[in-house]
Coordinates of C-alpha atoms and ligand atoms in Angstrom, one line a residue:
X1 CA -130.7 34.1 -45.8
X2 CA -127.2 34.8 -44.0
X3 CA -126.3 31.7 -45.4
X4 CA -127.2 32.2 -48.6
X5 CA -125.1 35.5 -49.3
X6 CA -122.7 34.2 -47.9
X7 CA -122.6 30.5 -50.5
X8 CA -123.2 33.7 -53.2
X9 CA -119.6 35.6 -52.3
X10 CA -118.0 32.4 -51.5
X11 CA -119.2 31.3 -55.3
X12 CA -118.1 34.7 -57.0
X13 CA -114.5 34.5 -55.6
X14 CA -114.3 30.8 -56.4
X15 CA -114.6 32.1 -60.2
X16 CA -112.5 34.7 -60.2
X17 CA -109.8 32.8 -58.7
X18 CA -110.7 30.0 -61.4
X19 CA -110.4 33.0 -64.0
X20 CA -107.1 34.3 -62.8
X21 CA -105.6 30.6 -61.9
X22 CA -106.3 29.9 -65.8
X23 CA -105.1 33.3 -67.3
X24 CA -101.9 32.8 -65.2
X25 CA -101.4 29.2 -66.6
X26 CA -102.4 29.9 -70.3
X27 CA -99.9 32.8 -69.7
X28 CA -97.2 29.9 -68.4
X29 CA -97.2 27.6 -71.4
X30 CA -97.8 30.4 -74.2
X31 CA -95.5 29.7 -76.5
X32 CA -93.1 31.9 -78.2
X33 CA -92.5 32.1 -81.8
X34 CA -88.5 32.6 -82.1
X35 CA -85.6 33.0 -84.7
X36 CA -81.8 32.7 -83.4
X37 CA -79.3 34.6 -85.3
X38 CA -76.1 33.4 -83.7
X39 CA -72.3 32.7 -84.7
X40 CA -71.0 29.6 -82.4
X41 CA -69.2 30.7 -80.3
X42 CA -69.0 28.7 -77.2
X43 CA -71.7 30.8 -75.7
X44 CA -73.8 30.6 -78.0
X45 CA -73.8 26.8 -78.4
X46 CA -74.4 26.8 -74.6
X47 CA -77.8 29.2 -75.7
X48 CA -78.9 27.1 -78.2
X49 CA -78.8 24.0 -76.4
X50 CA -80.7 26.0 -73.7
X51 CA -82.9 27.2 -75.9
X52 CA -83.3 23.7 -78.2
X53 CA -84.2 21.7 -74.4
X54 CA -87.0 24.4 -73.9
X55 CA -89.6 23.3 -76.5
X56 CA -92.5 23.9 -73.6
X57 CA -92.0 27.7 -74.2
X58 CA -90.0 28.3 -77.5
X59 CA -90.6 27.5 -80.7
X60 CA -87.5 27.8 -82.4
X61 CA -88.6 28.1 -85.8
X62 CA -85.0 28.5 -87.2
X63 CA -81.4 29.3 -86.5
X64 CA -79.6 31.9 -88.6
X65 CA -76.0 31.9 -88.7
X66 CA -73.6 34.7 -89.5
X67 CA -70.0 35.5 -89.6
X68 CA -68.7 36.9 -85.5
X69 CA -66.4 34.6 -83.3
X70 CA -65.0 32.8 -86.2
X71 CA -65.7 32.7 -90.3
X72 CA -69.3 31.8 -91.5
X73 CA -68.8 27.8 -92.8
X74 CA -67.4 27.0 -89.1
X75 CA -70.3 29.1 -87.2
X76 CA -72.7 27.4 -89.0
X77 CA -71.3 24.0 -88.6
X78 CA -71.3 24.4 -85.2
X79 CA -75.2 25.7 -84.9
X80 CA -75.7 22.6 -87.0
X81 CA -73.5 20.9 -84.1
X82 CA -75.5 22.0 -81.4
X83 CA -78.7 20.8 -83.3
X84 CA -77.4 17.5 -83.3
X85 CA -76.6 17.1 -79.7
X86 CA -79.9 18.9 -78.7
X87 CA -81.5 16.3 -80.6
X88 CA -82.9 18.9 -82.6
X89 CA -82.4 18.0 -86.1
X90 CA -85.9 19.1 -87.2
X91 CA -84.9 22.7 -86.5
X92 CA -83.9 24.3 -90.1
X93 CA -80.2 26.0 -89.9
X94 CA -79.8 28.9 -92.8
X95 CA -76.5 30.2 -93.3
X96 CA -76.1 34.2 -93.7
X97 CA -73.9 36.8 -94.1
X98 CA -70.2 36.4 -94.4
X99 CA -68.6 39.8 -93.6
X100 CA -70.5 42.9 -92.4
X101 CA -72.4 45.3 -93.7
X102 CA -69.6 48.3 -94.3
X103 CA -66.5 47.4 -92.0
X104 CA -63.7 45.0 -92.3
X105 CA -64.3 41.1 -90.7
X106 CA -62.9 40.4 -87.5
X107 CA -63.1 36.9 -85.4
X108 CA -62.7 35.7 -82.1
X109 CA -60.5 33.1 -82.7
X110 CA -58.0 34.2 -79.6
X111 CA -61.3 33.5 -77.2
X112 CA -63.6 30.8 -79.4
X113 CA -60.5 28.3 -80.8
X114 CA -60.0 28.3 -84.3
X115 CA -62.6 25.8 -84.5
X116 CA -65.4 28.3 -82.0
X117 CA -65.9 25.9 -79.9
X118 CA -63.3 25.0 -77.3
X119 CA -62.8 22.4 -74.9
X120 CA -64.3 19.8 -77.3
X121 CA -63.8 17.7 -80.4
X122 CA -65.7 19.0 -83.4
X123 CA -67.5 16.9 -86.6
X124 CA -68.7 17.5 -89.2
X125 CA -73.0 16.9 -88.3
X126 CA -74.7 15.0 -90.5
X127 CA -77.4 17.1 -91.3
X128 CA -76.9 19.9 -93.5
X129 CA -78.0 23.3 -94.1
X130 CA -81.3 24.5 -95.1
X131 CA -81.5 25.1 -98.6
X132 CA -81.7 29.5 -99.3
X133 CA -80.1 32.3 -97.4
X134 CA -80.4 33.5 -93.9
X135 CA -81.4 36.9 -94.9
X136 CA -83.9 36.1 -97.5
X137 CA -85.5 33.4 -94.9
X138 CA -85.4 36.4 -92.5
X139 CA -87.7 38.5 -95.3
X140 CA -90.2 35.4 -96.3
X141 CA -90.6 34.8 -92.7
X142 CA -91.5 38.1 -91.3
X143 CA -92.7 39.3 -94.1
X144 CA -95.8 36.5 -94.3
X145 CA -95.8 36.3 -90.4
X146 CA -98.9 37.0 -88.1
X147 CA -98.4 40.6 -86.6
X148 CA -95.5 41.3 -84.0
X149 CA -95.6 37.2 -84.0
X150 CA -92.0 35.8 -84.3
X151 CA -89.0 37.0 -81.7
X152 CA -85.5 37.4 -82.6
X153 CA -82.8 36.4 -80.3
X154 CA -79.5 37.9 -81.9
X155 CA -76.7 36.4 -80.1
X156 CA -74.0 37.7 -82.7
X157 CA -73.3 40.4 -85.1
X158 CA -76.6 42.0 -86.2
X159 CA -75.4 41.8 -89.9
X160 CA -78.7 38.8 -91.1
X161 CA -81.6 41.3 -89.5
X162 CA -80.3 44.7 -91.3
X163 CA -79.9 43.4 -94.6
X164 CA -83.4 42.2 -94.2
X165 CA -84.4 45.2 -93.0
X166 CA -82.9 47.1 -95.7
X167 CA -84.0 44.7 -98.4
X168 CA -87.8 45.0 -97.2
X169 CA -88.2 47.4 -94.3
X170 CA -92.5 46.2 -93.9
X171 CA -91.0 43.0 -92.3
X172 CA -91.0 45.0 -89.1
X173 CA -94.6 43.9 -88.9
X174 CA -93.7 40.3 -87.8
X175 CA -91.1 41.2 -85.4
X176 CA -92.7 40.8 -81.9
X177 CA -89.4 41.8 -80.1
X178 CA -85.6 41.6 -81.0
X179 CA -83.1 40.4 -77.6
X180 CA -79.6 41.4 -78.5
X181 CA -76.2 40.1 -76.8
X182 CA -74.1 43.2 -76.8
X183 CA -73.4 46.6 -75.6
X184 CA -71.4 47.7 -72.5
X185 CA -71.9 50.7 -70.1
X186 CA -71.0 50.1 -66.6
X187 CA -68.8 47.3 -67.4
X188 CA -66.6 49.0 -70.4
X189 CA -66.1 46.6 -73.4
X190 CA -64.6 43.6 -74.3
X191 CA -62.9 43.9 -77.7
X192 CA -62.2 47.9 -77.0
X193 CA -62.2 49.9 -73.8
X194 CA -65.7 50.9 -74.7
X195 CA -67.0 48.3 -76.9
X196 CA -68.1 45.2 -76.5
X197 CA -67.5 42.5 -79.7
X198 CA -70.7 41.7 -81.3
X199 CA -71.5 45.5 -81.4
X200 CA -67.8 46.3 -82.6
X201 CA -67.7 43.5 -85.2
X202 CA -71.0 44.8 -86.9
X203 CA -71.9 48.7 -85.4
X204 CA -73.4 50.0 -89.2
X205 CA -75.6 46.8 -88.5
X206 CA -76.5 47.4 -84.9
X207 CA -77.9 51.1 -86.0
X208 CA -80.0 49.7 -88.8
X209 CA -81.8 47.2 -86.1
X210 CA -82.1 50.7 -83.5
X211 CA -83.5 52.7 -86.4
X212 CA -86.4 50.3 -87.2
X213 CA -88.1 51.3 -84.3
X214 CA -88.7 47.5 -83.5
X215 CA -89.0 46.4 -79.7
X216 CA -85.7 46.1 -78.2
X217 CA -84.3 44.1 -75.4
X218 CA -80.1 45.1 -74.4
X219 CA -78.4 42.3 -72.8
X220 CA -74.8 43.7 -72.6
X221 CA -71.7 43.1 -70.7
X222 CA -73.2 45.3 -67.6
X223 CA -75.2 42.1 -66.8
X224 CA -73.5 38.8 -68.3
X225 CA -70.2 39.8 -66.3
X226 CA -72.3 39.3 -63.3
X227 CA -73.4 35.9 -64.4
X228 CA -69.9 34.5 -63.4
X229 CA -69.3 30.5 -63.7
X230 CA -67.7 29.2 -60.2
X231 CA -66.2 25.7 -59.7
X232 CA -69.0 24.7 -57.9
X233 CA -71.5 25.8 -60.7
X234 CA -70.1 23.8 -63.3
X235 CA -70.1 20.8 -61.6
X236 CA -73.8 20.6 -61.2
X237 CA -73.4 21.0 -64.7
X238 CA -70.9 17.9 -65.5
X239 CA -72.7 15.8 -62.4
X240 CA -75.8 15.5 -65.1
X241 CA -73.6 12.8 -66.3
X242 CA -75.4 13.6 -69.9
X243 CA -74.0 14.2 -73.2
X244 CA -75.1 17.8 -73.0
X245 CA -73.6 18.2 -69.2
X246 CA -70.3 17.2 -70.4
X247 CA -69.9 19.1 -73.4
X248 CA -70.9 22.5 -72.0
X249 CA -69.0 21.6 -69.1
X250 CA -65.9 20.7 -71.2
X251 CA -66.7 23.9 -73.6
X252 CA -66.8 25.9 -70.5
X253 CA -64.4 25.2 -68.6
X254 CA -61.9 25.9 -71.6
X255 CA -64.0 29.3 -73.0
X256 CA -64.1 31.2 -69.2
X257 CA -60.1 31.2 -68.7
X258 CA -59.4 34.1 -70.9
X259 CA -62.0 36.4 -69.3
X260 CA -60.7 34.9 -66.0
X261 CA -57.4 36.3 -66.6
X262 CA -57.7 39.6 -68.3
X263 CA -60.5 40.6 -65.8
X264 CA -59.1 39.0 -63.0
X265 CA -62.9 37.9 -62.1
X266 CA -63.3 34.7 -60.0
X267 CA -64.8 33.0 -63.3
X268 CA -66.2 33.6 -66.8
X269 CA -69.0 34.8 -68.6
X270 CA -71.9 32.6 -71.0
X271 CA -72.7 35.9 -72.5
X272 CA -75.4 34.5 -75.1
X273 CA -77.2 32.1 -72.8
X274 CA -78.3 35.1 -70.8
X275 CA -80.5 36.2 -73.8
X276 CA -82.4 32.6 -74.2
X277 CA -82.8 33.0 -69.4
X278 CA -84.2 36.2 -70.1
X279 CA -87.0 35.0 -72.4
X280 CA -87.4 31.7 -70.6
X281 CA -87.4 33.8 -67.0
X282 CA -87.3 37.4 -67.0
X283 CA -87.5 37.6 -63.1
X284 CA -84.2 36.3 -62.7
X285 CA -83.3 39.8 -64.4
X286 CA -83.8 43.5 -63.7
X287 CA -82.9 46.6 -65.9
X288 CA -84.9 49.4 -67.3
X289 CA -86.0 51.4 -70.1
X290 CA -83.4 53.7 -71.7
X291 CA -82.2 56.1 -75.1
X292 CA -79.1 53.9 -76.6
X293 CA -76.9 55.4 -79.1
X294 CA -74.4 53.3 -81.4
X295 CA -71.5 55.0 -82.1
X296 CA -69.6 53.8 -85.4
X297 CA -67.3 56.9 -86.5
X298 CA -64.0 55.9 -86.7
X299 CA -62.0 56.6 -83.4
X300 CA -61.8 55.2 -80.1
X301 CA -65.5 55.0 -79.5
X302 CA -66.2 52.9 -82.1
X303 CA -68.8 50.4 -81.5
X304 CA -69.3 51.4 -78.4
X305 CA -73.1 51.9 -77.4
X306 CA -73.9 55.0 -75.4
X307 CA -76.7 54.2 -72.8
X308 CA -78.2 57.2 -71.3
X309 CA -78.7 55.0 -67.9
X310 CA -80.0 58.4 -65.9
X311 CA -81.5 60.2 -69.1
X312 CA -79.3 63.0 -68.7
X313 CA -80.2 63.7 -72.1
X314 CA -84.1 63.2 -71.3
X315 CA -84.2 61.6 -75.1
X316 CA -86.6 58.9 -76.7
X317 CA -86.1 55.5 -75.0
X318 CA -85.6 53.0 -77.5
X319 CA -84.2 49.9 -75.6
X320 CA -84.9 48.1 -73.1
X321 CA -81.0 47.9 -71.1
X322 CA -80.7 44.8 -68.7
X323 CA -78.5 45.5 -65.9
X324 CA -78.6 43.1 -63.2
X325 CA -79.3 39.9 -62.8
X326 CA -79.4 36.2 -60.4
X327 CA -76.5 33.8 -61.3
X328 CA -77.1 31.0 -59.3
X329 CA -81.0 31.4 -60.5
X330 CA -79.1 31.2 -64.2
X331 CA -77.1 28.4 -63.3
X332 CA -79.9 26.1 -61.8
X333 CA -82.1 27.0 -65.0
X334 CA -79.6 26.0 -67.3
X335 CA -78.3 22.9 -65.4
X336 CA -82.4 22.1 -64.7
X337 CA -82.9 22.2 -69.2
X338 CA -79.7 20.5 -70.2
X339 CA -81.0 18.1 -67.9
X340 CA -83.2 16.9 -70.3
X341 CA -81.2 16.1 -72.9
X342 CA -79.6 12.9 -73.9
Ligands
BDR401 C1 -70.2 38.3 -77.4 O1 -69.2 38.2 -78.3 C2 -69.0 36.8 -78.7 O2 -67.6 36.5 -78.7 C3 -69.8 36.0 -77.8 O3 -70.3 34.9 -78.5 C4 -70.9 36.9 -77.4 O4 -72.0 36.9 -78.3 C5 -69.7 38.7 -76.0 O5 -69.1 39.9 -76.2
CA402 CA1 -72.2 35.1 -80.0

């Protein structure tokens, strides 16, 4: 009788850990649905390649390119670029916006190379662009999508998302969540003493995206400035002894000396690769729900975003801010995906 309670409890667990071990996995390998709206940029070839060697848990449905580091035919040559060496060619690229939404252009060519990608030759790929605009793909997309389906990873200005949101304001309905590049608190900014670029290049834009009320994820200068190359860390890169392994290595080791100098940190910043860790491994991150405010009056707070870490003002919290975060735990992800590639 003893005996056979007992093969009765031992049975019951045995399902339930079946249950959770297979809720766990099909949790693992869920794939997710994802846009990247980006303006290469070093970083943000370094993301793409990260994200494009990550097919087990992103679907990247598209890349979307817009005007930022440097002017909109060269950032969209090089997403097409880093298509090519991903192996990626499949992957549509649509070209978007040119200049933002109210403010006058500005680039990055002092950091990026007049080319946006340093440290390397550039060609011209031989695939082209998709045929139609970033924007209106943006529209079509969301608009038609399954509900809160399809992620958007912004790694530049947020000019492509708010002129699809003004355009048709329902397409909020495919957006699952939106992880942004940009913002500084702790840190202080990048381009100003309070703003960080991708915010300052494009703030108008930056409050059309807060005023949706979509699901927002901050991934600002507070965290990628802890996420600090080191000699040592980009030679596990370049020991690959890949394609991939020696451009971001040579990209790299040209794009961090800038930051190295002016900030006097012990090495540099892959700001946008950050955003494409944090979906592939949020635990390497930490960071906390908070009320975000974009300034964009004219002064010397202009673009900066105003993140009520300790809810002084006990307001709505609207964004998700990531603060902290593991380098090394970055580092070995990234050098573990470019792995993969040819
Ligand atoms: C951000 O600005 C750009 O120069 C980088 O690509 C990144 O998206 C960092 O401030
Ligand atoms: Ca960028």
């Amino acid at each position: 009788m003893q005996s056979c309670r007992q093969f009765v409890v031992q049975l019951i667990r045995s399902v339930a850990l079946l249950a959770i071990f297979s809720a766990t996995a099909a949790q693992a390998v869920e794939k997710r649905n994802l846009i990247i709206d980006t303006d290469p940029g070093a970083d943000d070839v370094v993301a793409l390649l990260l994200a494009l060697a990550s097919p087990e848990e992103l679907n990247v449905m598209a890349i979307t390119t817009v005007a930022g580091n440097v002017r909109i035919d060269k950032t969209s040559r090089n997403a097409r670029l880093a298509r090519e060496w991903a192996g990626r060619e499949e992957v549509p690229v649509y070209a978007g916006a040119g200049r933002p939404l109210v403010r006058t252009p500005i680039y990055a060519e002092n950091i990026h190379g007049k080319e946006g990608l340093p440290g390397v030759e550039v060609h011209e790929p031989k695939k082209g662009l998709a045929e139609g605009n970033a924007v209106q793909y943006l529209v079509d997309t969301l608009k038609k999508a399954a509900p809160h389906s399809i992620t958007i990873a912004m790694l530049g200005p947020q000019t492509n998302l708010a002129l699809a949101l003004v355009q048709a304001p329902e397409i909020t309905q495919g957006i699952k969540e939106v992880v942004v590049m940009g913002g500084a608190h702790f840190n202080g900014g990048n381009i100003t003493p309070v703003a960080e670029f991708n915010l300052y290049a494009d703030p108008d834009a930056a409050k059309v995206v807060l005023a949706s009320g979509v699901k927002l994820t901050y991934v600002p200068l507070d965290v990628t400035h802890k996420i600090l190359t080191s000699e040592q860390r980009l030679r596990q890169i370049e020991a690959l002894n890949n394609q991939a392994g020696k451009l971001v290595g040579n990209i790299l080791n040209e794009y961090v000396k800038a930051d190295m100098v002016h900030y006097g940190l012990p090495g540099g910043p892959v700001h946008d690769a950050s955003v494409i860790a944090w979906l592939l491994k949020p635990e390497l991150f930490t960071g906390k729900q908070i009320n975000l405010v974009i300034d964009s009056r004219e002064g010397p707070g202009f673009g900066q975003t105003v993140a009520d870490w300790y809810d002084t003002l006990g307001q709505n919290k609207n964004v998700f801010w990531v603060e902290n975060g593991d380098a090394q735990g970055f580092f070995d992800l990234l050098t573990q995906r470019l792995a993969r590639l040819k």
